One Martini backbone bead per residue (centre of mass of N, CA, C, O) as a GRO file, in nm:
protein
  413
    1UNK     BB    1  11.411  11.035  11.365
    2UNK     BB    2  11.291  10.831  11.532
    3UNK     BB    3  11.069  10.703  11.730
    4UNK     BB    4  11.056  10.586  12.018
    5UNK     BB    5  11.006  10.312  12.180
    6UNK     BB    6  10.729  10.207  12.364
    7UNK     BB    7  10.793   9.896  12.292
    8UNK     BB    8  10.965   9.614  12.302
    9UNK     BB    9  10.999   9.373  12.078
   10UNK     BB   10  10.947   9.023  12.116
   11UNK     BB   11  11.107   8.790  11.972
   12UNK     BB   12  11.120   8.497  11.868
   13UNK     BB   13  11.351   8.253  11.895
   14UNK     BB   14  11.332   8.161  11.601
   15UNK     BB   15  11.369   8.442  11.469
   16UNK     BB   16  11.638   8.519  11.601
   17UNK     BB   17  11.794   8.275  11.488
   18UNK     BB   18  11.751   8.348  11.191
   19UNK     BB   19  11.906   8.612  11.194
   20UNK     BB   20  12.179   8.507  11.297
   21UNK     BB   21  12.227   8.309  11.060
   22UNK     BB   22  12.205   8.511  10.811
   23UNK     BB   23  12.417   8.736  10.946
   24UNK     BB   24  12.631   8.546  10.970
   25UNK     BB   25  12.860   8.256  10.919
   26UNK     BB   26  12.687   8.078  10.775
   27UNK     BB   27  12.542   7.905  10.503
   28UNK     BB   28  12.429   8.151  10.413
   29UNK     BB   29  12.474   8.358  10.122
   30UNK     BB   30  12.372   8.599  10.259
   31UNK     BB   31  12.482   8.891  10.341
   32UNK     BB   32  12.583   9.123  10.555
   33UNK     BB   33  12.419   9.422  10.584
   34UNK     BB   34  12.479   9.782  10.549
   35UNK     BB   35  12.234  10.001  10.668
   36UNK     BB   36  12.435  10.233  10.792
   37UNK     BB   37  12.504  10.258  10.485
   38UNK     BB   38  12.507  10.409  10.205
   39UNK     BB   39  12.413  10.350   9.904
   40UNK     BB   40  12.446  10.271   9.559
   41UNK     BB   41  12.381  10.356   9.238
   42UNK     BB   42  12.319  10.141   8.962
   43UNK     BB   43  12.029  10.237   8.854
   44UNK     BB   44  11.852  10.458   8.610
   45UNK     BB   45  11.509  10.598   8.556
   46UNK     BB   46  11.327  10.860   8.336
   47UNK     BB   47  11.280  10.914   8.024
   48UNK     BB   48  11.051  10.688   7.965
   49UNK     BB   49  10.837  10.878   8.143
   50UNK     BB   50  10.865  11.144   7.908
   51UNK     BB   51  10.697  11.084   7.617
   52UNK     BB   52  10.435  11.240   7.691
   53UNK     BB   53  10.262  11.531   7.605
   54UNK     BB   54   9.997  11.483   7.790
   55UNK     BB   55  10.229  11.382   8.031
   56UNK     BB   56  10.504  11.545   8.130
   57UNK     BB   57  10.462  11.470   8.463
   58UNK     BB   58  10.526  11.182   8.494
   59UNK     BB   59  10.469  10.956   8.760
   60UNK     BB   60  10.527  10.744   9.011
   61UNK     BB   61  10.356  10.426   9.174
   62UNK     BB   62  10.578  10.230   9.236
   63UNK     BB   63  10.754   9.916   9.347
   64UNK     BB   64  10.825   9.558   9.242
   65UNK     BB   65  10.955   9.270   9.305
   66UNK     BB   66  11.010   8.973   9.209
   67UNK     BB   67  11.020   8.663   9.353
   68UNK     BB   68  11.292   8.583   9.172
   69UNK     BB   69  11.462   8.867   9.109
   70UNK     BB   70  11.475   8.940   8.787
   71UNK     BB   71  11.257   9.175   8.843
   72UNK     BB   72  11.063   9.481   8.801
   73UNK     BB   73  10.767   9.666   8.899
   74UNK     BB   74  10.587   9.947   8.756
   75UNK     BB   75  10.402  10.254   8.806
   76UNK     BB   76  10.219  10.511   8.624
   77UNK     BB   77  10.030  10.796   8.534
   78UNK     BB   78  10.001  10.667   8.224
   79UNK     BB   79   9.888  10.367   8.266
   80UNK     BB   80  10.167  10.208   8.316
   81UNK     BB   81  10.343   9.898   8.295
   82UNK     BB   82  10.676   9.805   8.403
   83UNK     BB   83  10.949   9.589   8.301
   84UNK     BB   84  11.262   9.518   8.472
   85UNK     BB   85  11.555   9.368   8.399
   86UNK     BB   86  11.830   9.234   8.492
   87UNK     BB   87  12.164   9.272   8.386
   88UNK     BB   88  12.327   9.005   8.226
   89UNK     BB   89  12.585   8.820   8.149
   90UNK     BB   90  12.735   8.530   8.039
   91UNK     BB   91  12.852   8.482   8.348
   92UNK     BB   92  12.619   8.604   8.558
   93UNK     BB   93  12.673   8.907   8.572
   94UNK     BB   94  12.634   9.217   8.649
   95UNK     BB   95  12.581   9.506   8.474
   96UNK     BB   96  12.765   9.791   8.431
   97UNK     BB   97  12.681  10.126   8.420
   98UNK     BB   98  12.787  10.401   8.312
   99UNK     BB   99  12.836  10.746   8.440
  100UNK     BB  100  12.860  10.918   8.155
  101UNK     BB  101  12.516  10.916   8.139
  102UNK     BB  102  12.304  11.113   8.319
  103UNK     BB  103  12.078  11.173   8.068
  104UNK     BB  104  12.023  10.859   8.090
  105UNK     BB  105  11.930  10.549   8.077
  106UNK     BB  106  12.042  10.244   8.151
  107UNK     BB  107  11.768  10.110   8.038
  108UNK     BB  108  11.514   9.942   7.901
  109UNK     BB  109  11.221   9.817   7.900
  110UNK     BB  110  11.092   9.495   7.845
  111UNK     BB  111  10.796   9.602   7.942
  112UNK     BB  112  10.473   9.738   7.819
  113UNK     BB  113  10.167   9.819   7.987
  114UNK     BB  114   9.838   9.919   7.893
  115UNK     BB  115   9.594  10.103   8.041
  116UNK     BB  116   9.280  10.270   8.041
  117UNK     BB  117   9.331  10.343   8.343
  118UNK     BB  118   9.375  10.388   8.655
  119UNK     BB  119   9.588  10.241   8.880
  120UNK     BB  120   9.536  10.084   9.189
  121UNK     BB  121   9.670   9.786   9.153
  122UNK     BB  122   9.952   9.548   9.208
  123UNK     BB  123  10.084   9.203   9.142
  124UNK     BB  124  10.247   8.917   9.204
  125UNK     BB  125  10.302   8.605   9.156
  126UNK     BB  126  10.434   8.410   9.411
  127UNK     BB  127  10.558   8.184   9.174
  128UNK     BB  128  10.734   8.347   9.007
  129UNK     BB  129  10.910   8.247   8.694
  130UNK     BB  130  11.114   8.268   8.416
  131UNK     BB  131  11.143   7.945   8.378
  132UNK     BB  132  10.814   7.970   8.401
  133UNK     BB  133  10.582   8.088   8.192
  134UNK     BB  134  10.312   8.021   8.349
  135UNK     BB  135  10.414   8.205   8.615
  136UNK     BB  136  10.467   8.476   8.443
  137UNK     BB  137  10.282   8.692   8.639
  138UNK     BB  138  10.043   8.968   8.670
  139UNK     BB  139   9.836   9.191   8.853
  140UNK     BB  140   9.553   9.422   8.788
  141UNK     BB  141   9.386   9.733   8.887
  142UNK     BB  142   9.118   9.926   8.732
  143UNK     BB  143   8.934  10.169   8.647
  144UNK     BB  144   8.642  10.029   8.524
  145UNK     BB  145   8.780   9.740   8.566
  146UNK     BB  146   8.898   9.451   8.569
  147UNK     BB  147   9.093   9.200   8.648
  148UNK     BB  148   9.428   9.155   8.544
  149UNK     BB  149   9.623   8.907   8.361
  150UNK     BB  150   9.969   8.912   8.297
  151UNK     BB  151  10.227   8.869   8.080
  152UNK     BB  152  10.571   8.920   8.158
  153UNK     BB  153  10.687   8.861   7.858
  154UNK     BB  154  10.454   8.964   7.634
  155UNK     BB  155  10.185   9.136   7.749
  156UNK     BB  156   9.955   8.955   7.762
  157UNK     BB  157   9.624   8.875   7.813
  158UNK     BB  158   9.510   8.613   7.988
  159UNK     BB  159   9.288   8.736   8.204
  160UNK     BB  160   8.972   8.783   8.382
  161UNK     BB  161   8.817   8.949   8.678
  162UNK     BB  162   8.469   8.987   8.753
  163UNK     BB  163   8.283   9.248   8.901
  164UNK     BB  164   7.950   9.317   9.028
  165UNK     BB  165   7.692   9.509   9.080
  166UNK     BB  166   7.356   9.582   9.129
  167UNK     BB  167   7.363   9.690   8.807
  168UNK     BB  168   7.555   9.503   8.639
  169UNK     BB  169   7.837   9.642   8.686
  170UNK     BB  170   8.151   9.706   8.669
  171UNK     BB  171   8.383   9.668   8.940
  172UNK     BB  172   8.654   9.793   9.102
  173UNK     BB  173   8.949   9.724   9.249
  174UNK     BB  174   9.155   9.868   9.511
  175UNK     BB  175   9.262   9.573   9.586
  176UNK     BB  176   9.527   9.318   9.569
  177UNK     BB  177   9.583   8.949   9.634
  178UNK     BB  178   9.762   8.678   9.680
  179UNK     BB  179   9.771   8.393   9.809
  180UNK     BB  180  10.011   8.175   9.919
  181UNK     BB  181   9.910   7.947   9.709
  182UNK     BB  182   9.801   8.097   9.428
  183UNK     BB  183   9.464   8.027   9.387
  184UNK     BB  184   9.393   8.328   9.486
  185UNK     BB  185   9.201   8.636   9.471
  186UNK     BB  186   9.208   8.925   9.665
  187UNK     BB  187   8.950   9.183   9.682
  188UNK     BB  188   8.894   9.531   9.726
  189UNK     BB  189   8.611   9.704   9.846
  190UNK     BB  190   8.321   9.835   9.949
  191UNK     BB  191   8.279   9.653  10.226
  192UNK     BB  192   8.447   9.437  10.041
  193UNK     BB  193   8.540   9.090   9.972
  194UNK     BB  194   8.674   8.928   9.691
  195UNK     BB  195   8.692   8.584   9.556
  196UNK     BB  196   8.920   8.436   9.330
  197UNK     BB  197   8.977   8.194   9.099
  198UNK     BB  198   9.248   8.157   8.908
  199UNK     BB  199   9.124   7.899   8.729
  200UNK     BB  200   8.842   8.099   8.716
  201UNK     BB  201   8.758   8.299   8.508
  202UNK     BB  202   8.545   8.583   8.550
  203UNK     BB  203   8.227   8.604   8.748
  204UNK     BB  204   8.340   8.415   8.965
  205UNK     BB  205   8.269   8.454   9.322
  206UNK     BB  206   8.343   8.544   9.640
  207UNK     BB  207   8.164   8.697   9.924
  208UNK     BB  208   8.258   8.957  10.173
  209UNK     BB  209   8.155   9.122  10.444
  210UNK     BB  210   8.299   9.363  10.671
  211UNK     BB  211   8.012   9.371  10.782
  212UNK     BB  212   7.825   9.304  11.050
  213UNK     BB  213   7.632   9.295  11.287
  214UNK     BB  214   7.546   9.608  11.376
  215UNK     BB  215   7.786   9.739  11.218
  216UNK     BB  216   8.024   9.552  11.257
  217UNK     BB  217   8.371   9.619  11.190
  218UNK     BB  218   8.451   9.706  10.847
  219UNK     BB  219   8.472   9.998  10.683
  220UNK     BB  220   8.500  10.094  10.376
  221UNK     BB  221   8.771  10.093  10.178
  222UNK     BB  222   8.966   9.835  10.057
  223UNK     BB  223   9.318   9.923  10.017
  224UNK     BB  224   9.455   9.659  10.160
  225UNK     BB  225   9.652   9.346  10.122
  226UNK     BB  226   9.767   9.078  10.349
  227UNK     BB  227   9.977   8.797  10.419
  228UNK     BB  228  10.086   8.557  10.601
  229UNK     BB  229  10.396   8.377  10.582
  230UNK     BB  230  10.264   8.175  10.740
  231UNK     BB  231  10.040   7.902  10.858
  232UNK     BB  232   9.796   8.078  10.998
  233UNK     BB  233   9.576   8.209  10.788
  234UNK     BB  234   9.625   8.521  10.773
  235UNK     BB  235   9.467   8.844  10.710
  236UNK     BB  236   9.508   9.181  10.598
  237UNK     BB  237   9.292   9.482  10.613
  238UNK     BB  238   9.276   9.791  10.476
  239UNK     BB  239   9.128  10.119  10.540
  240UNK     BB  240   8.994  10.444  10.481
  241UNK     BB  241   8.879  10.437  10.797
  242UNK     BB  242   9.151  10.370  10.978
  243UNK     BB  243   9.156  10.051  10.951
  244UNK     BB  244   9.249   9.714  11.070
  245UNK     BB  245   9.196   9.379  10.965
  246UNK     BB  246   9.163   9.042  11.092
  247UNK     BB  247   9.168   8.734  10.913
  248UNK     BB  248   9.044   8.427  10.816
  249UNK     BB  249   9.090   8.277  10.523
  250UNK     BB  250   8.892   8.027  10.501
  251UNK     BB  251   8.621   8.202  10.651
  252UNK     BB  252   8.644   8.516  10.719
  253UNK     BB  253   8.707   8.565  11.008
  254UNK     BB  254   8.680   8.801  11.252
  255UNK     BB  255   8.919   8.886  11.491
  256UNK     BB  256   9.020   9.200  11.448
  257UNK     BB  257   9.045   9.558  11.519
  258UNK     BB  258   9.250   9.833  11.423
  259UNK     BB  259   9.337  10.131  11.602
  260UNK     BB  260   9.548  10.449  11.502
  261UNK     BB  261   9.525  10.572  11.241
  262UNK     BB  262   9.519  10.897  11.097
  263UNK     BB  263   9.474  10.757  10.823
  264UNK     BB  264   9.430  10.602  10.554
  265UNK     BB  265   9.495  10.292  10.466
  266UNK     BB  266   9.770  10.180  10.228
  267UNK     BB  267   9.935   9.962  10.415
  268UNK     BB  268  10.017   9.609  10.463
  269UNK     BB  269  10.256   9.414  10.679
  270UNK     BB  270  10.424   9.141  10.757
  271UNK     BB  271  10.627   8.973  10.921
  272UNK     BB  272  10.829   8.698  10.881
  273UNK     BB  273  10.689   8.553  11.150
  274UNK     BB  274  10.379   8.678  11.187
  275UNK     BB  275  10.366   8.865  11.469
  276UNK     BB  276  10.368   9.124  11.287
  277UNK     BB  277  10.228   9.451  11.206
  278UNK     BB  278  10.232   9.686  10.929
  279UNK     BB  279  10.118  10.032  10.909
  280UNK     BB  280   9.994  10.271  10.658
  281UNK     BB  281   9.916  10.619  10.575
  282UNK     BB  282   9.752  10.891  10.480
  283UNK     BB  283   9.844  11.167  10.627
  284UNK     BB  284  10.074  10.986  10.788
  285UNK     BB  285  10.383  10.982  10.984
  286UNK     BB  286  10.323  10.660  11.044
  287UNK     BB  287  10.450  10.348  11.120
  288UNK     BB  288  10.283  10.071  11.253
  289UNK     BB  289  10.332   9.848  11.526
  290UNK     BB  290  10.199   9.514  11.566
  291UNK     BB  291  10.091   9.275  11.799
  292UNK     BB  292   9.886   9.004  11.715
  293UNK     BB  293   9.896   8.881  12.021
  294UNK     BB  294   9.873   9.207  12.110
  295UNK     BB  295   9.620   9.459  12.039
  296UNK     BB  296   9.601   9.698  12.246
  297UNK     BB  297   9.890   9.793  12.167
  298UNK     BB  298  10.142   9.980  12.057
  299UNK     BB  299  10.467   9.927  12.004
  300UNK     BB  300  10.541  10.127  11.752
  301UNK     BB  301  10.679  10.418  11.575
  302UNK     BB  302  10.750  10.525  11.235
  303UNK     BB  303  10.895  10.777  11.081
  304UNK     BB  304  10.753  10.990  10.816
  305UNK     BB  305  10.715  11.206  10.530
  306UNK     BB  306  10.335  11.224  10.521
  307UNK     BB  307  10.138  11.468  10.614
  308UNK     BB  308  10.062  11.600  10.287
  309UNK     BB  309   9.968  11.312  10.152
  310UNK     BB  310   9.771  11.084   9.937
  311UNK     BB  311   9.978  10.897   9.887
  312UNK     BB  312  10.135  10.602   9.833
  313UNK     BB  313  10.361  10.500  10.081
  314UNK     BB  314  10.610  10.281  10.059
  315UNK     BB  315  10.703   9.980  10.225
  316UNK     BB  316  10.975   9.756  10.349
  317UNK     BB  317  11.110   9.428  10.405
  318UNK     BB  318  11.374   9.265  10.446
  319UNK     BB  319  11.464   8.934  10.413
  320UNK     BB  320  11.539   8.897  10.728
  321UNK     BB  321  11.339   9.099  10.908
  322UNK     BB  322  11.504   9.352  11.053
  323UNK     BB  323  11.434   9.571  10.825
  324UNK     BB  324  11.300   9.899  10.737
  325UNK     BB  325  11.173  10.069  10.445
  326UNK     BB  326  11.102  10.425  10.376
  327UNK     BB  327  10.946  10.677  10.245
  328UNK     BB  328  10.898  11.029  10.125
  329UNK     BB  329  10.882  11.382  10.082
  330UNK     BB  330  11.211  11.419  10.135
  331UNK     BB  331  11.366  11.186   9.950
  332UNK     BB  332  11.390  10.963  10.163
  333UNK     BB  333  11.536  10.669  10.306
  334UNK     BB  334  11.430  10.488  10.580
  335UNK     BB  335  11.595  10.302  10.839
  336UNK     BB  336  11.479  10.029  11.049
  337UNK     BB  337  11.476   9.867  11.355
  338UNK     BB  338  11.258   9.607  11.450
  339UNK     BB  339  11.362   9.538  11.743
  340UNK     BB  340  11.352   9.866  11.844
  341UNK     BB  341  11.245  10.114  11.651
  342UNK     BB  342  11.504  10.237  11.533
  343UNK     BB  343  11.699  10.448  11.377
  344UNK     BB  344  11.966  10.407  11.135
  345UNK     BB  345  11.907  10.543  10.838
  346UNK     BB  346  11.979  10.751  10.542
  347UNK     BB  347  11.886  10.823  10.192
  348UNK     BB  348  11.913  10.980   9.883
  349UNK     BB  349  11.680  10.897   9.620
  350UNK     BB  350  11.553  11.192   9.575
  351UNK     BB  351  11.397  11.525   9.486
  352UNK     BB  352  11.137  11.376   9.574
  353UNK     BB  353  10.895  11.170   9.620
  354UNK     BB  354  10.908  10.861   9.792
  355UNK     BB  355  10.674  10.593   9.700
  356UNK     BB  356  10.900  10.356   9.665
  357UNK     BB  357  10.989  10.035   9.828
  358UNK     BB  358  11.213   9.753   9.731
  359UNK     BB  359  11.334   9.451   9.813
  360UNK     BB  360  11.529   9.215   9.741
  361UNK     BB  361  11.489   8.871   9.798
  362UNK     BB  362  11.845   8.815   9.797
  363UNK     BB  363  11.972   9.081   9.737
  364UNK     BB  364  12.165   9.380   9.815
  365UNK     BB  365  11.880   9.535   9.720
  366UNK     BB  366  11.700   9.830   9.587
  367UNK     BB  367  11.392   9.987   9.499
  368UNK     BB  368  11.291  10.310   9.364
  369UNK     BB  369  11.030  10.561   9.370
  370UNK     BB  370  10.918  10.874   9.211
  371UNK     BB  371  10.682  11.133   9.274
  372UNK     BB  372  10.436  11.390   9.175
  373UNK     BB  373  10.186  11.598   9.154
  374UNK     BB  374  10.180  11.876   8.927
  375UNK     BB  375  10.089  12.233   8.956
  376UNK     BB  376  10.106  12.440   8.705
  377UNK     BB  377  10.105  12.616   8.448
  378UNK     BB  378  10.051  12.650   8.110
  379UNK     BB  379  10.362  12.563   8.080
  380UNK     BB  380  10.449  12.237   8.092
  381UNK     BB  381  10.719  12.217   7.934
  382UNK     BB  382  10.884  12.393   8.125
  383UNK     BB  383  10.856  12.210   8.371
  384UNK     BB  384  10.980  11.959   8.245
  385UNK     BB  385  11.269  12.089   8.199
  386UNK     BB  386  11.322  12.103   8.521
  387UNK     BB  387  11.365  11.818   8.530
  388UNK     BB  388  11.540  11.561   8.664
  389UNK     BB  389  11.698  11.247   8.720
  390UNK     BB  390  11.579  11.284   9.041
  391UNK     BB  391  11.291  11.284   8.901
  392UNK     BB  392  11.071  11.076   8.819
  393UNK     BB  393  11.202  10.789   8.930
  394UNK     BB  394  11.405  10.491   8.893
  395UNK     BB  395  11.594  10.297   9.137
  396UNK     BB  396  11.896  10.110   9.195
  397UNK     BB  397  12.031   9.965   9.494
  398UNK     BB  398  12.347   9.909   9.663
  399UNK     BB  399  12.470   9.731   9.924
  400UNK     BB  400  12.676   9.684  10.176
  401UNK     BB  401  12.895   9.473  10.319
  402UNK     BB  402  13.091   9.387  10.583
  403UNK     BB  403  13.332   9.273  10.368
  404UNK     BB  404  13.368   9.528  10.201
  405UNK     BB  405  13.644   9.677  10.040
  406UNK     BB  406  13.503   9.957   9.938
  407UNK     BB  407  13.511  10.052  10.219
  408UNK     BB  408  13.584  10.331  10.357
  409UNK     BB  409  13.669  10.519  10.625
  410UNK     BB  410  13.475  10.749  10.559
  411UNK     BB  411  13.216  10.581  10.533
  412UNK     BB  412  13.219  10.435  10.809
  413UNK     BB  413  13.234  10.713  10.974
   0.00000   0.00000   0.00000
């Protein structure tokens, strides 16, 4: 199902050793995960997204685990952000929800935050921890609104970061991201990246034009931002003009621009070792792998069913950095081996478009979100009644480990 690798990516010896250590019998407590075996659904949520009569076909728009793994955040078309915490019992074990109630949610969201307009982007503070209330925050960007910083425990608005245009009117960021240090917010606008100091809310910001002299550089709306997880100080910015640019974080020097996406870039993400960059676009059936040490050629392309949607279809890399999962319009989550670029497996996550995939930061789990805009007849309530629990839903999946005794011979085969 995946396109064959055009060139085998050569991982650094350090990165390969890290994979062997974490997936072997070393001291790392994270088990070797069987991504070649379909996971089982642990929790499912759909009813609480269908409570509004004004938006009966409310669909999801992505999902993201918190950095500490205690909860996940999702966004929906009703302009609400919801936080779901994993349910633990007194002994510290995850609570299993009985399968006897397929028409109900596993449990309710711990927090619901309402925005005034459509949410463009959202992200967690990189050092978020539920044990430290000061760090338990996430940011969101909304149409015609400034960037909001929300308290993930109480839902209170901590502060705002406001950008203004030439008419001194507030302009909204299309993409946002905290830098690895967590002291700045980088926000994407039309041909512009603005930089806010986290500790200085308000209208003070640095501004960098993505177009340089003689209109060279990166044009269009900056739709996605990602930082290298290493200390290289590089950041990637995707644009709706089908390009991805690599900048130096400290001085915003443009290093190079990548061309090759068939649609506007909707997501960029670095590999765990920082040597590779993965980009995906709208109405583009491929996630592209780039070796940022050699940007002339594409390393390989990973297929997904996104040829006819303008939605942001999210992909994610699991904690070891070895596998990538991506959704698509076919309702499947495809798993790819990043060392070879080859397809590993797929599993049915929903009965409609899977637009969000997020791996837990240290547990063998993943969260998915699904849904798309439906254009029905005059009787919207009738269409809503046709939706099942596998449409417009958020699910949490648990993967099997290599030594899991619950794997039967039929499953393994």
